[in-house]
Short mmCIF file of N, CA and C in Angstrom, two decimals:
data_model
loop_
_atom_site.label_atom_id
_atom_site.label_comp_id
_atom_site.label_asym_id
_atom_site.label_seq_id
_atom_site.Cartn_x
_atom_site.Cartn_y
_atom_site.Cartn_z
N UNK E 22 0.80 -1.19 0.00
CA UNK E 22 0.00 0.00 0.00
C UNK E 22 0.85 1.27 0.00
N UNK E 23 1.91 1.20 0.87
CA UNK E 23 2.80 2.36 0.98
C UNK E 23 3.49 2.62 -0.36
N UNK E 24 3.90 1.55 -1.01
CA UNK E 24 4.59 1.71 -2.30
C UNK E 24 3.61 2.26 -3.33
N UNK E 25 2.41 1.79 -3.35
CA UNK E 25 1.41 2.29 -4.28
C UNK E 25 1.09 3.75 -3.99
N UNK E 26 0.97 4.14 -2.73
CA UNK E 26 0.69 5.53 -2.36
C UNK E 26 1.87 6.41 -2.74
N UNK E 27 3.09 5.93 -2.52
CA UNK E 27 4.28 6.71 -2.87
C UNK E 27 4.37 6.91 -4.38
N UNK E 28 4.09 5.85 -5.15
CA UNK E 28 4.12 5.95 -6.62
C UNK E 28 3.05 6.91 -7.12
N UNK E 29 1.89 6.88 -6.50
CA UNK E 29 0.81 7.80 -6.88
C UNK E 29 1.20 9.23 -6.58
N UNK E 30 1.77 9.48 -5.41
CA UNK E 30 2.19 10.85 -5.04
C UNK E 30 3.29 11.33 -5.98
N UNK E 31 4.24 10.45 -6.28
CA UNK E 31 5.32 10.83 -7.21
C UNK E 31 4.73 11.12 -8.59
N UNK E 32 3.80 10.31 -9.07
CA UNK E 32 3.16 10.54 -10.37
C UNK E 32 2.40 11.86 -10.40
N UNK E 33 1.65 12.15 -9.34
CA UNK E 33 0.90 13.40 -9.26
C UNK E 33 1.85 14.58 -9.25
N UNK E 34 2.93 14.48 -8.47
CA UNK E 34 3.91 15.58 -8.40
C UNK E 34 4.54 15.78 -9.79
N UNK E 35 4.86 14.65 -10.47
CA UNK E 35 5.49 14.78 -11.78
C UNK E 35 4.54 15.44 -12.78
N UNK E 36 3.31 14.97 -12.89
CA UNK E 36 2.38 15.49 -13.89
C UNK E 36 1.81 16.85 -13.51
N UNK E 37 1.72 17.18 -12.24
CA UNK E 37 1.13 18.46 -11.81
C UNK E 37 2.18 19.56 -11.68
N UNK E 38 3.40 19.23 -11.31
CA UNK E 38 4.40 20.26 -11.04
C UNK E 38 5.59 20.22 -12.00
N UNK E 39 6.18 19.06 -12.18
CA UNK E 39 7.42 18.97 -12.95
C UNK E 39 7.18 19.11 -14.46
N UNK E 40 6.19 18.42 -15.01
CA UNK E 40 5.92 18.47 -16.45
C UNK E 40 5.56 19.88 -16.93
N UNK E 41 4.66 20.61 -16.26
CA UNK E 41 4.38 21.99 -16.70
C UNK E 41 5.62 22.89 -16.62
N UNK E 42 6.45 22.66 -15.60
CA UNK E 42 7.66 23.48 -15.46
C UNK E 42 8.63 23.19 -16.61
N UNK E 43 8.72 21.93 -17.04
CA UNK E 43 9.58 21.60 -18.17
C UNK E 43 9.08 22.26 -19.45
N UNK E 44 7.75 22.30 -19.65
CA UNK E 44 7.17 22.97 -20.82
C UNK E 44 7.50 24.46 -20.80
N UNK E 45 7.39 25.08 -19.62
CA UNK E 45 7.72 26.50 -19.49
C UNK E 45 9.20 26.73 -19.77
N UNK E 46 10.06 25.83 -19.32
CA UNK E 46 11.50 25.95 -19.57
C UNK E 46 11.81 25.86 -21.06
N UNK E 47 11.12 24.94 -21.79
CA UNK E 47 11.32 24.82 -23.23
C UNK E 47 10.87 26.10 -23.95
N UNK E 48 9.72 26.64 -23.56
CA UNK E 48 9.21 27.87 -24.16
C UNK E 48 10.15 29.04 -23.86
N UNK E 49 10.65 29.09 -22.65
CA UNK E 49 11.58 30.16 -22.27
C UNK E 49 12.89 30.04 -23.06
N UNK E 50 13.38 28.82 -23.26
CA UNK E 50 14.59 28.60 -24.07
C UNK E 50 14.39 29.04 -25.50
N UNK E 51 13.22 28.73 -26.08
CA UNK E 51 12.91 29.14 -27.44
C UNK E 51 12.85 30.67 -27.53
N UNK E 52 12.21 31.31 -26.57
CA UNK E 52 12.12 32.77 -26.54
C UNK E 52 13.50 33.40 -26.43
N UNK E 53 14.36 32.82 -25.63
CA UNK E 53 15.73 33.34 -25.47
C UNK E 53 16.48 33.24 -26.79
N UNK E 54 16.36 32.12 -27.50
CA UNK E 54 17.04 31.96 -28.79
C UNK E 54 16.53 32.97 -29.81
N UNK E 55 15.20 33.18 -29.84
CA UNK E 55 14.63 34.16 -30.78
C UNK E 55 15.14 35.56 -30.47
N UNK E 56 15.18 35.93 -29.22
CA UNK E 56 15.65 37.27 -28.85
C UNK E 56 17.15 37.42 -29.09
N UNK E 57 17.92 36.35 -28.91
CA UNK E 57 19.34 36.41 -29.22
C UNK E 57 19.55 36.58 -30.73
N UNK E 58 18.76 35.92 -31.54
CA UNK E 58 18.84 36.09 -33.00
C UNK E 58 18.48 37.52 -33.40
N UNK E 59 17.44 38.06 -32.77
CA UNK E 59 17.04 39.44 -33.05
C UNK E 59 18.13 40.42 -32.62
N UNK E 60 18.75 40.16 -31.47
CA UNK E 60 19.85 40.99 -30.99
C UNK E 60 21.03 40.94 -31.96
N UNK E 61 21.32 39.76 -32.49
CA UNK E 61 22.42 39.63 -33.45
C UNK E 61 22.10 40.39 -34.74
N UNK E 62 20.84 40.33 -35.17
CA UNK E 62 20.43 41.08 -36.36
C UNK E 62 20.60 42.58 -36.13
N UNK E 63 20.22 43.06 -34.97
CA UNK E 63 20.38 44.48 -34.64
C UNK E 63 21.86 44.85 -34.60
N UNK E 64 22.69 44.00 -34.00
CA UNK E 64 24.13 44.26 -33.96
C UNK E 64 24.72 44.33 -35.37
N UNK E 65 24.28 43.42 -36.25
CA UNK E 65 24.75 43.44 -37.64
C UNK E 65 24.31 44.71 -38.35
N UNK E 66 23.08 45.16 -38.08
CA UNK E 66 22.59 46.40 -38.69
C UNK E 66 23.41 47.59 -38.21
N UNK E 67 23.76 47.61 -36.94
CA UNK E 67 24.58 48.70 -36.41
C UNK E 67 25.95 48.69 -37.07
N UNK E 68 26.53 47.50 -37.25
CA UNK E 68 27.82 47.40 -37.93
C UNK E 68 27.73 47.90 -39.37
N UNK E 69 26.59 47.59 -40.02
CA UNK E 69 26.41 47.97 -41.42
C UNK E 69 25.90 49.39 -41.60
N UNK E 70 25.65 50.11 -40.51
CA UNK E 70 25.06 51.46 -40.60
C UNK E 70 25.95 52.39 -41.43
N UNK E 71 27.25 52.31 -41.25
CA UNK E 71 28.15 53.18 -42.01
C UNK E 71 28.05 52.85 -43.50
N UNK E 72 28.02 51.57 -43.82
CA UNK E 72 27.88 51.17 -45.22
C UNK E 72 26.55 51.59 -45.80
N UNK E 73 25.51 51.45 -45.01
CA UNK E 73 24.18 51.86 -45.47
C UNK E 73 24.13 53.37 -45.68
N UNK E 74 24.75 54.12 -44.77
CA UNK E 74 24.78 55.58 -44.91
C UNK E 74 25.55 55.98 -46.16
N UNK E 75 26.64 55.30 -46.45
CA UNK E 75 27.41 55.57 -47.66
C UNK E 75 26.58 55.26 -48.90
N UNK E 76 25.87 54.12 -48.88
CA UNK E 76 25.01 53.77 -50.01
C UNK E 76 23.90 54.80 -50.20
N UNK E 77 23.34 55.28 -49.09
CA UNK E 77 22.30 56.30 -49.18
C UNK E 77 22.84 57.57 -49.82
N UNK E 78 24.04 57.97 -49.42
CA UNK E 78 24.66 59.15 -50.02
C UNK E 78 24.90 58.96 -51.51
N UNK E 79 25.37 57.78 -51.90
CA UNK E 79 25.62 57.49 -53.32
C UNK E 79 24.32 57.52 -54.12
N UNK E 80 23.28 56.90 -53.57
CA UNK E 80 21.99 56.86 -54.27
C UNK E 80 21.39 58.27 -54.36
N UNK E 81 21.53 59.07 -53.30
CA UNK E 81 21.02 60.44 -53.34
C UNK E 81 21.75 61.27 -54.38
N UNK E 82 23.07 61.10 -54.47
CA UNK E 82 23.85 61.82 -55.48
C UNK E 82 23.46 61.38 -56.88
N UNK E 83 23.25 60.08 -57.07
CA UNK E 83 22.83 59.57 -58.37
C UNK E 83 21.44 60.10 -58.75
N UNK E 84 20.54 60.18 -57.77
CA UNK E 84 19.21 60.72 -58.03
C UNK E 84 19.28 62.20 -58.40
N UNK E 85 20.10 62.97 -57.70
CA UNK E 85 20.20 64.40 -58.03
C UNK E 85 20.80 64.60 -59.42
N UNK E 86 21.74 63.73 -59.82
CA UNK E 86 22.27 63.81 -61.20
C UNK E 86 21.19 63.47 -62.21
N UNK E 87 20.40 62.45 -61.91
CA UNK E 87 19.34 62.04 -62.84
C UNK E 87 18.26 63.10 -62.95
N UNK E 88 18.05 63.88 -61.88
CA UNK E 88 16.99 64.90 -61.88
C UNK E 88 17.45 66.23 -62.48
N UNK E 89 18.64 66.30 -63.05
CA UNK E 89 19.13 67.57 -63.60
C UNK E 89 18.28 68.06 -64.76
N UNK E 90 17.69 67.16 -65.53
CA UNK E 90 16.86 67.60 -66.65
C UNK E 90 15.37 67.53 -66.33
N UNK E 91 15.04 67.47 -65.04
CA UNK E 91 13.64 67.46 -64.61
C UNK E 91 13.25 68.89 -64.25
N UNK E 92 12.06 69.31 -64.69
CA UNK E 92 11.60 70.68 -64.46
C UNK E 92 11.51 70.97 -62.96
N UNK E 93 11.88 72.19 -62.60
CA UNK E 93 11.78 72.62 -61.21
C UNK E 93 11.54 74.12 -61.19
N UNK E 94 11.06 74.60 -60.06
CA UNK E 94 10.80 76.04 -59.93
C UNK E 94 9.62 76.45 -60.80
N UNK E 95 9.79 77.55 -61.53
CA UNK E 95 8.76 78.04 -62.44
C UNK E 95 8.77 77.18 -63.70
N UNK E 96 7.83 76.28 -63.81
CA UNK E 96 7.80 75.29 -64.89
C UNK E 96 7.68 75.97 -66.25
N UNK E 97 6.89 77.02 -66.34
CA UNK E 97 6.70 77.71 -67.61
C UNK E 97 8.02 78.27 -68.14
N UNK E 98 8.73 79.02 -67.33
CA UNK E 98 9.98 79.60 -67.80
C UNK E 98 11.05 78.52 -67.99
N UNK E 99 11.05 77.50 -67.14
CA UNK E 99 12.04 76.43 -67.28
C UNK E 99 11.88 75.73 -68.62
N UNK E 100 10.63 75.36 -68.99
CA UNK E 100 10.41 74.64 -70.25
C UNK E 100 10.68 75.54 -71.45
N UNK E 101 10.24 76.80 -71.37
CA UNK E 101 10.49 77.71 -72.48
C UNK E 101 11.99 77.91 -72.69
N UNK E 102 12.74 78.17 -71.63
CA UNK E 102 14.19 78.36 -71.75
C UNK E 102 14.88 77.10 -72.26
N UNK E 103 14.47 75.94 -71.75
CA UNK E 103 15.09 74.68 -72.18
C UNK E 103 14.85 74.45 -73.67
N UNK E 104 13.62 74.64 -74.12
CA UNK E 104 13.32 74.44 -75.54
C UNK E 104 14.03 75.49 -76.41
N UNK E 105 14.05 76.74 -75.97
CA UNK E 105 14.70 77.81 -76.74
C UNK E 105 16.19 77.53 -76.89
N UNK E 106 16.85 77.16 -75.78
CA UNK E 106 18.29 76.87 -75.84
C UNK E 106 18.58 75.65 -76.71
N UNK E 107 17.74 74.63 -76.62
CA UNK E 107 18.01 73.41 -77.38
C UNK E 107 17.78 73.62 -78.87
N UNK E 108 16.74 74.32 -79.26
CA UNK E 108 16.42 74.46 -80.69
C UNK E 108 17.32 75.45 -81.40
N UNK E 109 18.15 76.18 -80.67
CA UNK E 109 19.02 77.19 -81.28
C UNK E 109 19.97 76.59 -82.31
N UNK E 110 20.42 75.37 -82.11
CA UNK E 110 21.38 74.78 -83.03
C UNK E 110 20.73 73.93 -84.13
N UNK E 111 19.41 74.01 -84.27
CA UNK E 111 18.70 73.25 -85.30
C UNK E 111 17.93 74.20 -86.20
N UNK E 112 17.68 73.74 -87.42
CA UNK E 112 16.92 74.54 -88.39
C UNK E 112 15.43 74.20 -88.25
N UNK E 113 14.91 74.49 -87.08
CA UNK E 113 13.51 74.21 -86.77
C UNK E 113 12.91 75.52 -86.26
N UNK E 114 11.79 75.91 -86.85
CA UNK E 114 11.11 77.13 -86.42
C UNK E 114 9.92 76.74 -85.55
N UNK E 115 9.93 77.18 -84.29
CA UNK E 115 8.83 76.87 -83.36
C UNK E 115 8.28 78.20 -82.85
N UNK E 116 7.32 78.78 -83.57
CA UNK E 116 6.77 80.07 -83.12
C UNK E 116 5.74 79.94 -82.01
N UNK E 117 5.19 78.76 -81.82
CA UNK E 117 4.10 78.61 -80.86
C UNK E 117 4.44 77.55 -79.81
N UNK E 118 4.60 78.03 -78.57
CA UNK E 118 4.79 77.14 -77.43
C UNK E 118 3.70 77.50 -76.42
N UNK E 119 2.84 76.55 -76.11
CA UNK E 119 1.73 76.85 -75.21
C UNK E 119 2.18 76.80 -73.75
N UNK E 120 1.32 77.32 -72.89
CA UNK E 120 1.56 77.22 -71.45
C UNK E 120 1.49 75.76 -71.04
N UNK E 121 2.34 75.33 -70.13
CA UNK E 121 2.29 73.92 -69.73
C UNK E 121 1.04 73.62 -68.91
N UNK E 122 0.46 72.47 -69.20
CA UNK E 122 -0.64 71.99 -68.36
C UNK E 122 -0.05 70.97 -67.40
N UNK E 123 -0.19 71.24 -66.12
CA UNK E 123 0.45 70.43 -65.08
C UNK E 123 -0.58 69.48 -64.48
N UNK E 124 -0.17 68.24 -64.31
CA UNK E 124 -1.06 67.24 -63.73
C UNK E 124 -0.27 66.06 -63.22
N UNK E 125 -1.01 65.03 -62.82
CA UNK E 125 -0.38 63.80 -62.35
C UNK E 125 0.17 63.03 -63.54
N UNK E 126 1.19 62.23 -63.30
CA UNK E 126 1.77 61.40 -64.35
C UNK E 126 0.72 60.39 -64.79
N UNK E 127 0.42 60.38 -66.10
CA UNK E 127 -0.64 59.50 -66.59
C UNK E 127 -0.12 58.16 -67.09
N UNK E 128 1.17 57.90 -66.93
CA UNK E 128 1.73 56.64 -67.39
C UNK E 128 1.85 55.63 -66.26
N UNK E 129 2.28 56.08 -65.07
CA UNK E 129 2.51 55.19 -63.94
C UNK E 129 1.70 55.71 -62.75
N UNK E 130 0.86 54.87 -62.20
CA UNK E 130 0.05 55.28 -61.05
C UNK E 130 0.92 55.37 -59.80
N UNK E 131 0.68 56.37 -58.98
CA UNK E 131 1.40 56.52 -57.71
C UNK E 131 2.84 56.99 -57.88
N UNK E 132 3.18 57.54 -59.03
CA UNK E 132 4.55 58.01 -59.29
C UNK E 132 4.77 59.30 -58.51
N UNK E 133 5.92 59.48 -57.85
CA UNK E 133 6.11 60.64 -56.96
C UNK E 133 6.31 61.97 -57.69
N UNK E 134 6.43 61.96 -59.00
CA UNK E 134 6.62 63.19 -59.75
C UNK E 134 5.30 63.61 -60.38
N UNK E 135 5.23 64.86 -60.79
CA UNK E 135 4.10 65.35 -61.58
C UNK E 135 4.60 65.55 -62.99
N UNK E 136 3.72 65.85 -63.92
CA UNK E 136 4.15 66.07 -65.30
C UNK E 136 3.57 67.36 -65.83
N UNK E 137 4.29 67.93 -66.79
CA UNK E 137 3.83 69.12 -67.50
C UNK E 137 3.78 68.76 -68.98
N UNK E 138 2.72 69.15 -69.65
CA UNK E 138 2.56 68.88 -71.07
C UNK E 138 2.49 70.21 -71.81
N UNK E 139 3.39 70.38 -72.78
CA UNK E 139 3.49 71.61 -73.56
C UNK E 139 3.23 71.26 -75.02
N UNK E 140 2.42 72.06 -75.70
CA UNK E 140 2.13 71.84 -77.10
C UNK E 140 3.02 72.76 -77.94
N UNK E 141 3.71 72.18 -78.93
CA UNK E 141 4.56 72.94 -79.84
C UNK E 141 3.99 72.88 -81.24
N UNK E 142 4.07 73.99 -81.95
CA UNK E 142 3.70 74.04 -83.35
C UNK E 142 4.82 74.76 -84.09
N UNK E 143 5.24 74.21 -85.22
CA UNK E 143 6.32 74.84 -85.96
C UNK E 143 6.48 74.27 -87.34
N UNK E 144 7.54 74.72 -88.02
CA UNK E 144 7.84 74.24 -89.36
C UNK E 144 9.30 73.83 -89.42
N UNK E 145 9.57 72.86 -90.30
CA UNK E 145 10.95 72.40 -90.50
C UNK E 145 10.97 71.47 -91.70
N UNK E 146 12.15 71.25 -92.22
CA UNK E 146 12.33 70.23 -93.24
C UNK E 146 12.32 68.87 -92.55
N UNK E 147 11.97 67.85 -93.30
CA UNK E 147 11.78 66.52 -92.74
C UNK E 147 13.01 66.03 -91.96
N UNK E 148 14.18 66.10 -92.56
CA UNK E 148 15.39 65.59 -91.90
C UNK E 148 15.77 66.43 -90.69
N UNK E 149 15.57 67.77 -90.79
CA UNK E 149 15.87 68.63 -89.64
C UNK E 149 14.94 68.30 -88.46
N UNK E 150 13.68 68.07 -88.76
CA UNK E 150 12.72 67.73 -87.71
C UNK E 150 13.07 66.39 -87.08
N UNK E 151 13.40 65.40 -87.89
CA UNK E 151 13.77 64.10 -87.37
C UNK E 151 15.00 64.17 -86.48
N UNK E 152 16.00 64.91 -86.90
CA UNK E 152 17.22 65.05 -86.10
C UNK E 152 16.92 65.80 -84.80
N UNK E 153 16.09 66.84 -84.87
CA UNK E 153 15.71 67.61 -83.69
C UNK E 153 15.02 66.71 -82.66
N UNK E 154 14.05 65.92 -83.10
CA UNK E 154 13.31 65.06 -82.18
C UNK E 154 14.22 63.98 -81.59
N UNK E 155 15.03 63.35 -82.42
CA UNK E 155 15.93 62.29 -81.93
C UNK E 155 16.93 62.84 -80.92
N UNK E 156 17.56 63.96 -81.25
CA UNK E 156 18.54 64.55 -80.34
C UNK E 156 17.89 65.04 -79.05
N UNK E 157 16.69 65.58 -79.16
CA UNK E 157 15.98 66.06 -77.98
C UNK E 157 15.73 64.92 -76.99
N UNK E 158 15.19 63.83 -77.49
CA UNK E 158 14.88 62.71 -76.60
C UNK E 158 16.14 62.02 -76.08
N UNK E 159 17.23 62.07 -76.83
CA UNK E 159 18.48 61.50 -76.34
C UNK E 159 19.13 62.39 -75.29
N UNK E 160 18.99 63.70 -75.41
CA UNK E 160 19.58 64.63 -74.45
C UNK E 160 18.76 64.79 -73.19
N UNK E 161 17.46 64.56 -73.26
CA UNK E 161 16.57 64.74 -72.11
C UNK E 161 15.81 63.43 -71.87
N UNK E 162 16.39 62.50 -71.11
CA UNK E 162 15.74 61.21 -70.91
C UNK E 162 14.44 61.26 -70.11
N UNK E 163 14.18 62.37 -69.41
CA UNK E 163 12.95 62.48 -68.63
C UNK E 163 11.90 63.33 -69.35
N UNK E 164 12.12 63.59 -70.62
CA UNK E 164 11.15 64.33 -71.42
C UNK E 164 10.84 63.49 -72.67
N UNK E 165 9.60 63.55 -73.10
CA UNK E 165 9.19 62.82 -74.29
C UNK E 165 8.39 63.72 -75.21
N UNK E 166 8.57 63.49 -76.51
CA UNK E 166 7.74 64.16 -77.51
C UNK E 166 6.70 63.15 -77.97
N UNK E 167 5.43 63.50 -77.80
CA UNK E 167 4.34 62.59 -78.12
C UNK E 167 3.32 63.30 -78.99
N UNK E 168 2.40 62.54 -79.56
CA UNK E 168 1.29 63.06 -80.38
C UNK E 168 1.79 63.91 -81.55
N UNK E 169 2.77 63.41 -82.27
CA UNK E 169 3.34 64.13 -83.41
C UNK E 169 2.39 64.04 -84.60
N UNK E 170 2.09 65.19 -85.18
CA UNK E 170 1.33 65.21 -86.44
C UNK E 170 2.08 66.10 -87.42
N UNK E 171 2.20 65.62 -88.66
CA UNK E 171 2.97 66.31 -89.70
C UNK E 171 2.08 66.48 -90.92
N UNK E 172 2.19 67.66 -91.54
CA UNK E 172 1.48 67.92 -92.80
C UNK E 172 2.29 68.95 -93.58
N UNK E 173 2.05 69.07 -94.87
CA UNK E 173 2.80 70.07 -95.65
C UNK E 173 2.53 71.47 -95.10
N UNK E 174 3.58 72.30 -95.10
CA UNK E 174 3.45 73.64 -94.54
C UNK E 174 2.59 74.52 -95.43
N UNK E 175 2.68 74.34 -96.72
CA UNK E 175 1.83 75.12 -97.63
C UNK E 175 1.42 74.24 -98.79
N UNK E 176 0.40 74.65 -99.47
CA UNK E 176 -0.13 73.85 -100.57
C UNK E 176 0.55 74.17 -101.90
N UNK E 177 1.47 75.13 -101.91
CA UNK E 177 2.14 75.51 -103.15
C UNK E 177 3.16 74.45 -103.53
N UNK E 178 3.34 74.27 -104.83
CA UNK E 178 4.29 73.27 -105.32
C UNK E 178 5.71 73.72 -105.03
N UNK E 179 6.57 72.78 -104.72
CA UNK E 179 7.97 73.10 -104.48
C UNK E 179 8.30 73.40 -103.03
N UNK E 180 7.33 73.57 -102.19
CA UNK E 180 7.58 73.81 -100.78
C UNK E 180 7.78 72.47 -100.09
N UNK E 181 8.95 72.27 -99.53
CA UNK E 181 9.26 71.00 -98.89
C UNK E 181 9.16 71.08 -97.38
N UNK E 182 8.85 72.24 -96.86
CA UNK E 182 8.75 72.37 -95.40
C UNK E 182 7.48 71.68 -94.91
N UNK E 183 7.59 71.21 -93.67
CA UNK E 183 6.47 70.53 -93.03
C UNK E 183 5.98 71.34 -91.84
N UNK E 184 4.69 71.31 -91.62
CA UNK E 184 4.10 71.89 -90.43
C UNK E 184 3.93 70.74 -89.44
N UNK E 185 4.43 70.92 -88.23
CA UNK E 185 4.32 69.85 -87.24
C UNK E 185 3.68 70.38 -85.97
N UNK E 186 3.00 69.49 -85.29
CA UNK E 186 2.43 69.74 -83.97
C UNK E 186 2.82 68.55 -83.10
N UNK E 187 3.24 68.83 -81.89
CA UNK E 187 3.58 67.74 -80.98
C UNK E 187 3.46 68.23 -79.55
N UNK E 188 3.39 67.28 -78.65
CA UNK E 188 3.35 67.59 -77.23
C UNK E 188 4.66 67.15 -76.61
N UNK E 189 5.20 67.99 -75.74
CA UNK E 189 6.38 67.65 -74.97
C UNK E 189 5.91 67.38 -73.55
N UNK E 190 6.21 66.18 -73.05
CA UNK E 190 5.82 65.82 -71.68
C UNK E 190 7.11 65.74 -70.86
N UNK E 191 7.13 66.48 -69.77
CA UNK E 191 8.30 66.49 -68.89
C UNK E 191 7.89 66.23 -67.46
N UNK E 192 8.79 65.65 -66.71
CA UNK E 192 8.54 65.43 -65.29
C UNK E 192 8.84 66.71 -64.52
N UNK E 193 8.16 66.89 -63.40
CA UNK E 193 8.39 68.04 -62.52
C UNK E 193 8.91 67.50 -61.20
N UNK E 194 10.04 68.07 -60.77
CA UNK E 194 10.67 67.63 -59.52
C UNK E 194 9.75 67.95 -58.35
N UNK E 195 9.51 66.95 -57.47
CA UNK E 195 8.64 67.22 -56.32
C UNK E 195 9.33 68.17 -55.34
N UNK E 196 8.53 68.94 -54.61
CA UNK E 196 9.08 69.84 -53.61
C UNK E 196 9.64 69.02 -52.47
N UNK E 197 10.88 69.30 -52.09
CA UNK E 197 11.50 68.56 -50.99
C UNK E 197 11.64 69.45 -49.78
#
């Protein structure tokens, strides 16, 4: 009887006290390992902070270089001056430059820049116009000429000039 009572008491003590404590110890060990891993990750991030800061500086410098041909400040005067300076070395006559219409970028949703659309009307010979458009888009990667329409400048025979209309779409640098 005594042996049976002792075995029962030992069994009760094991299942009521020792087993739950072992489960808590396992959970505590797992929690300690997770927190040690998190601590090591934080230590690695602190070690890499200088490298990350250097990368941030490099990326910021690269972004500022890329934004050099993006409109900023007074968009109207910026676009007019940019177009005037660029067309000076081409045989393209652009007497009509409209005011820019400013809006959200209609190509990519949620893009952090805005866009300005300017309508140009002018005359040029076919090859001069082609060279002007190609050089413009190669020199200004953040500007595009779209909606090009071409027709003869006059109905008289022998006139080889073309009348063209196109839209110039440019990005506008966000206010920082």
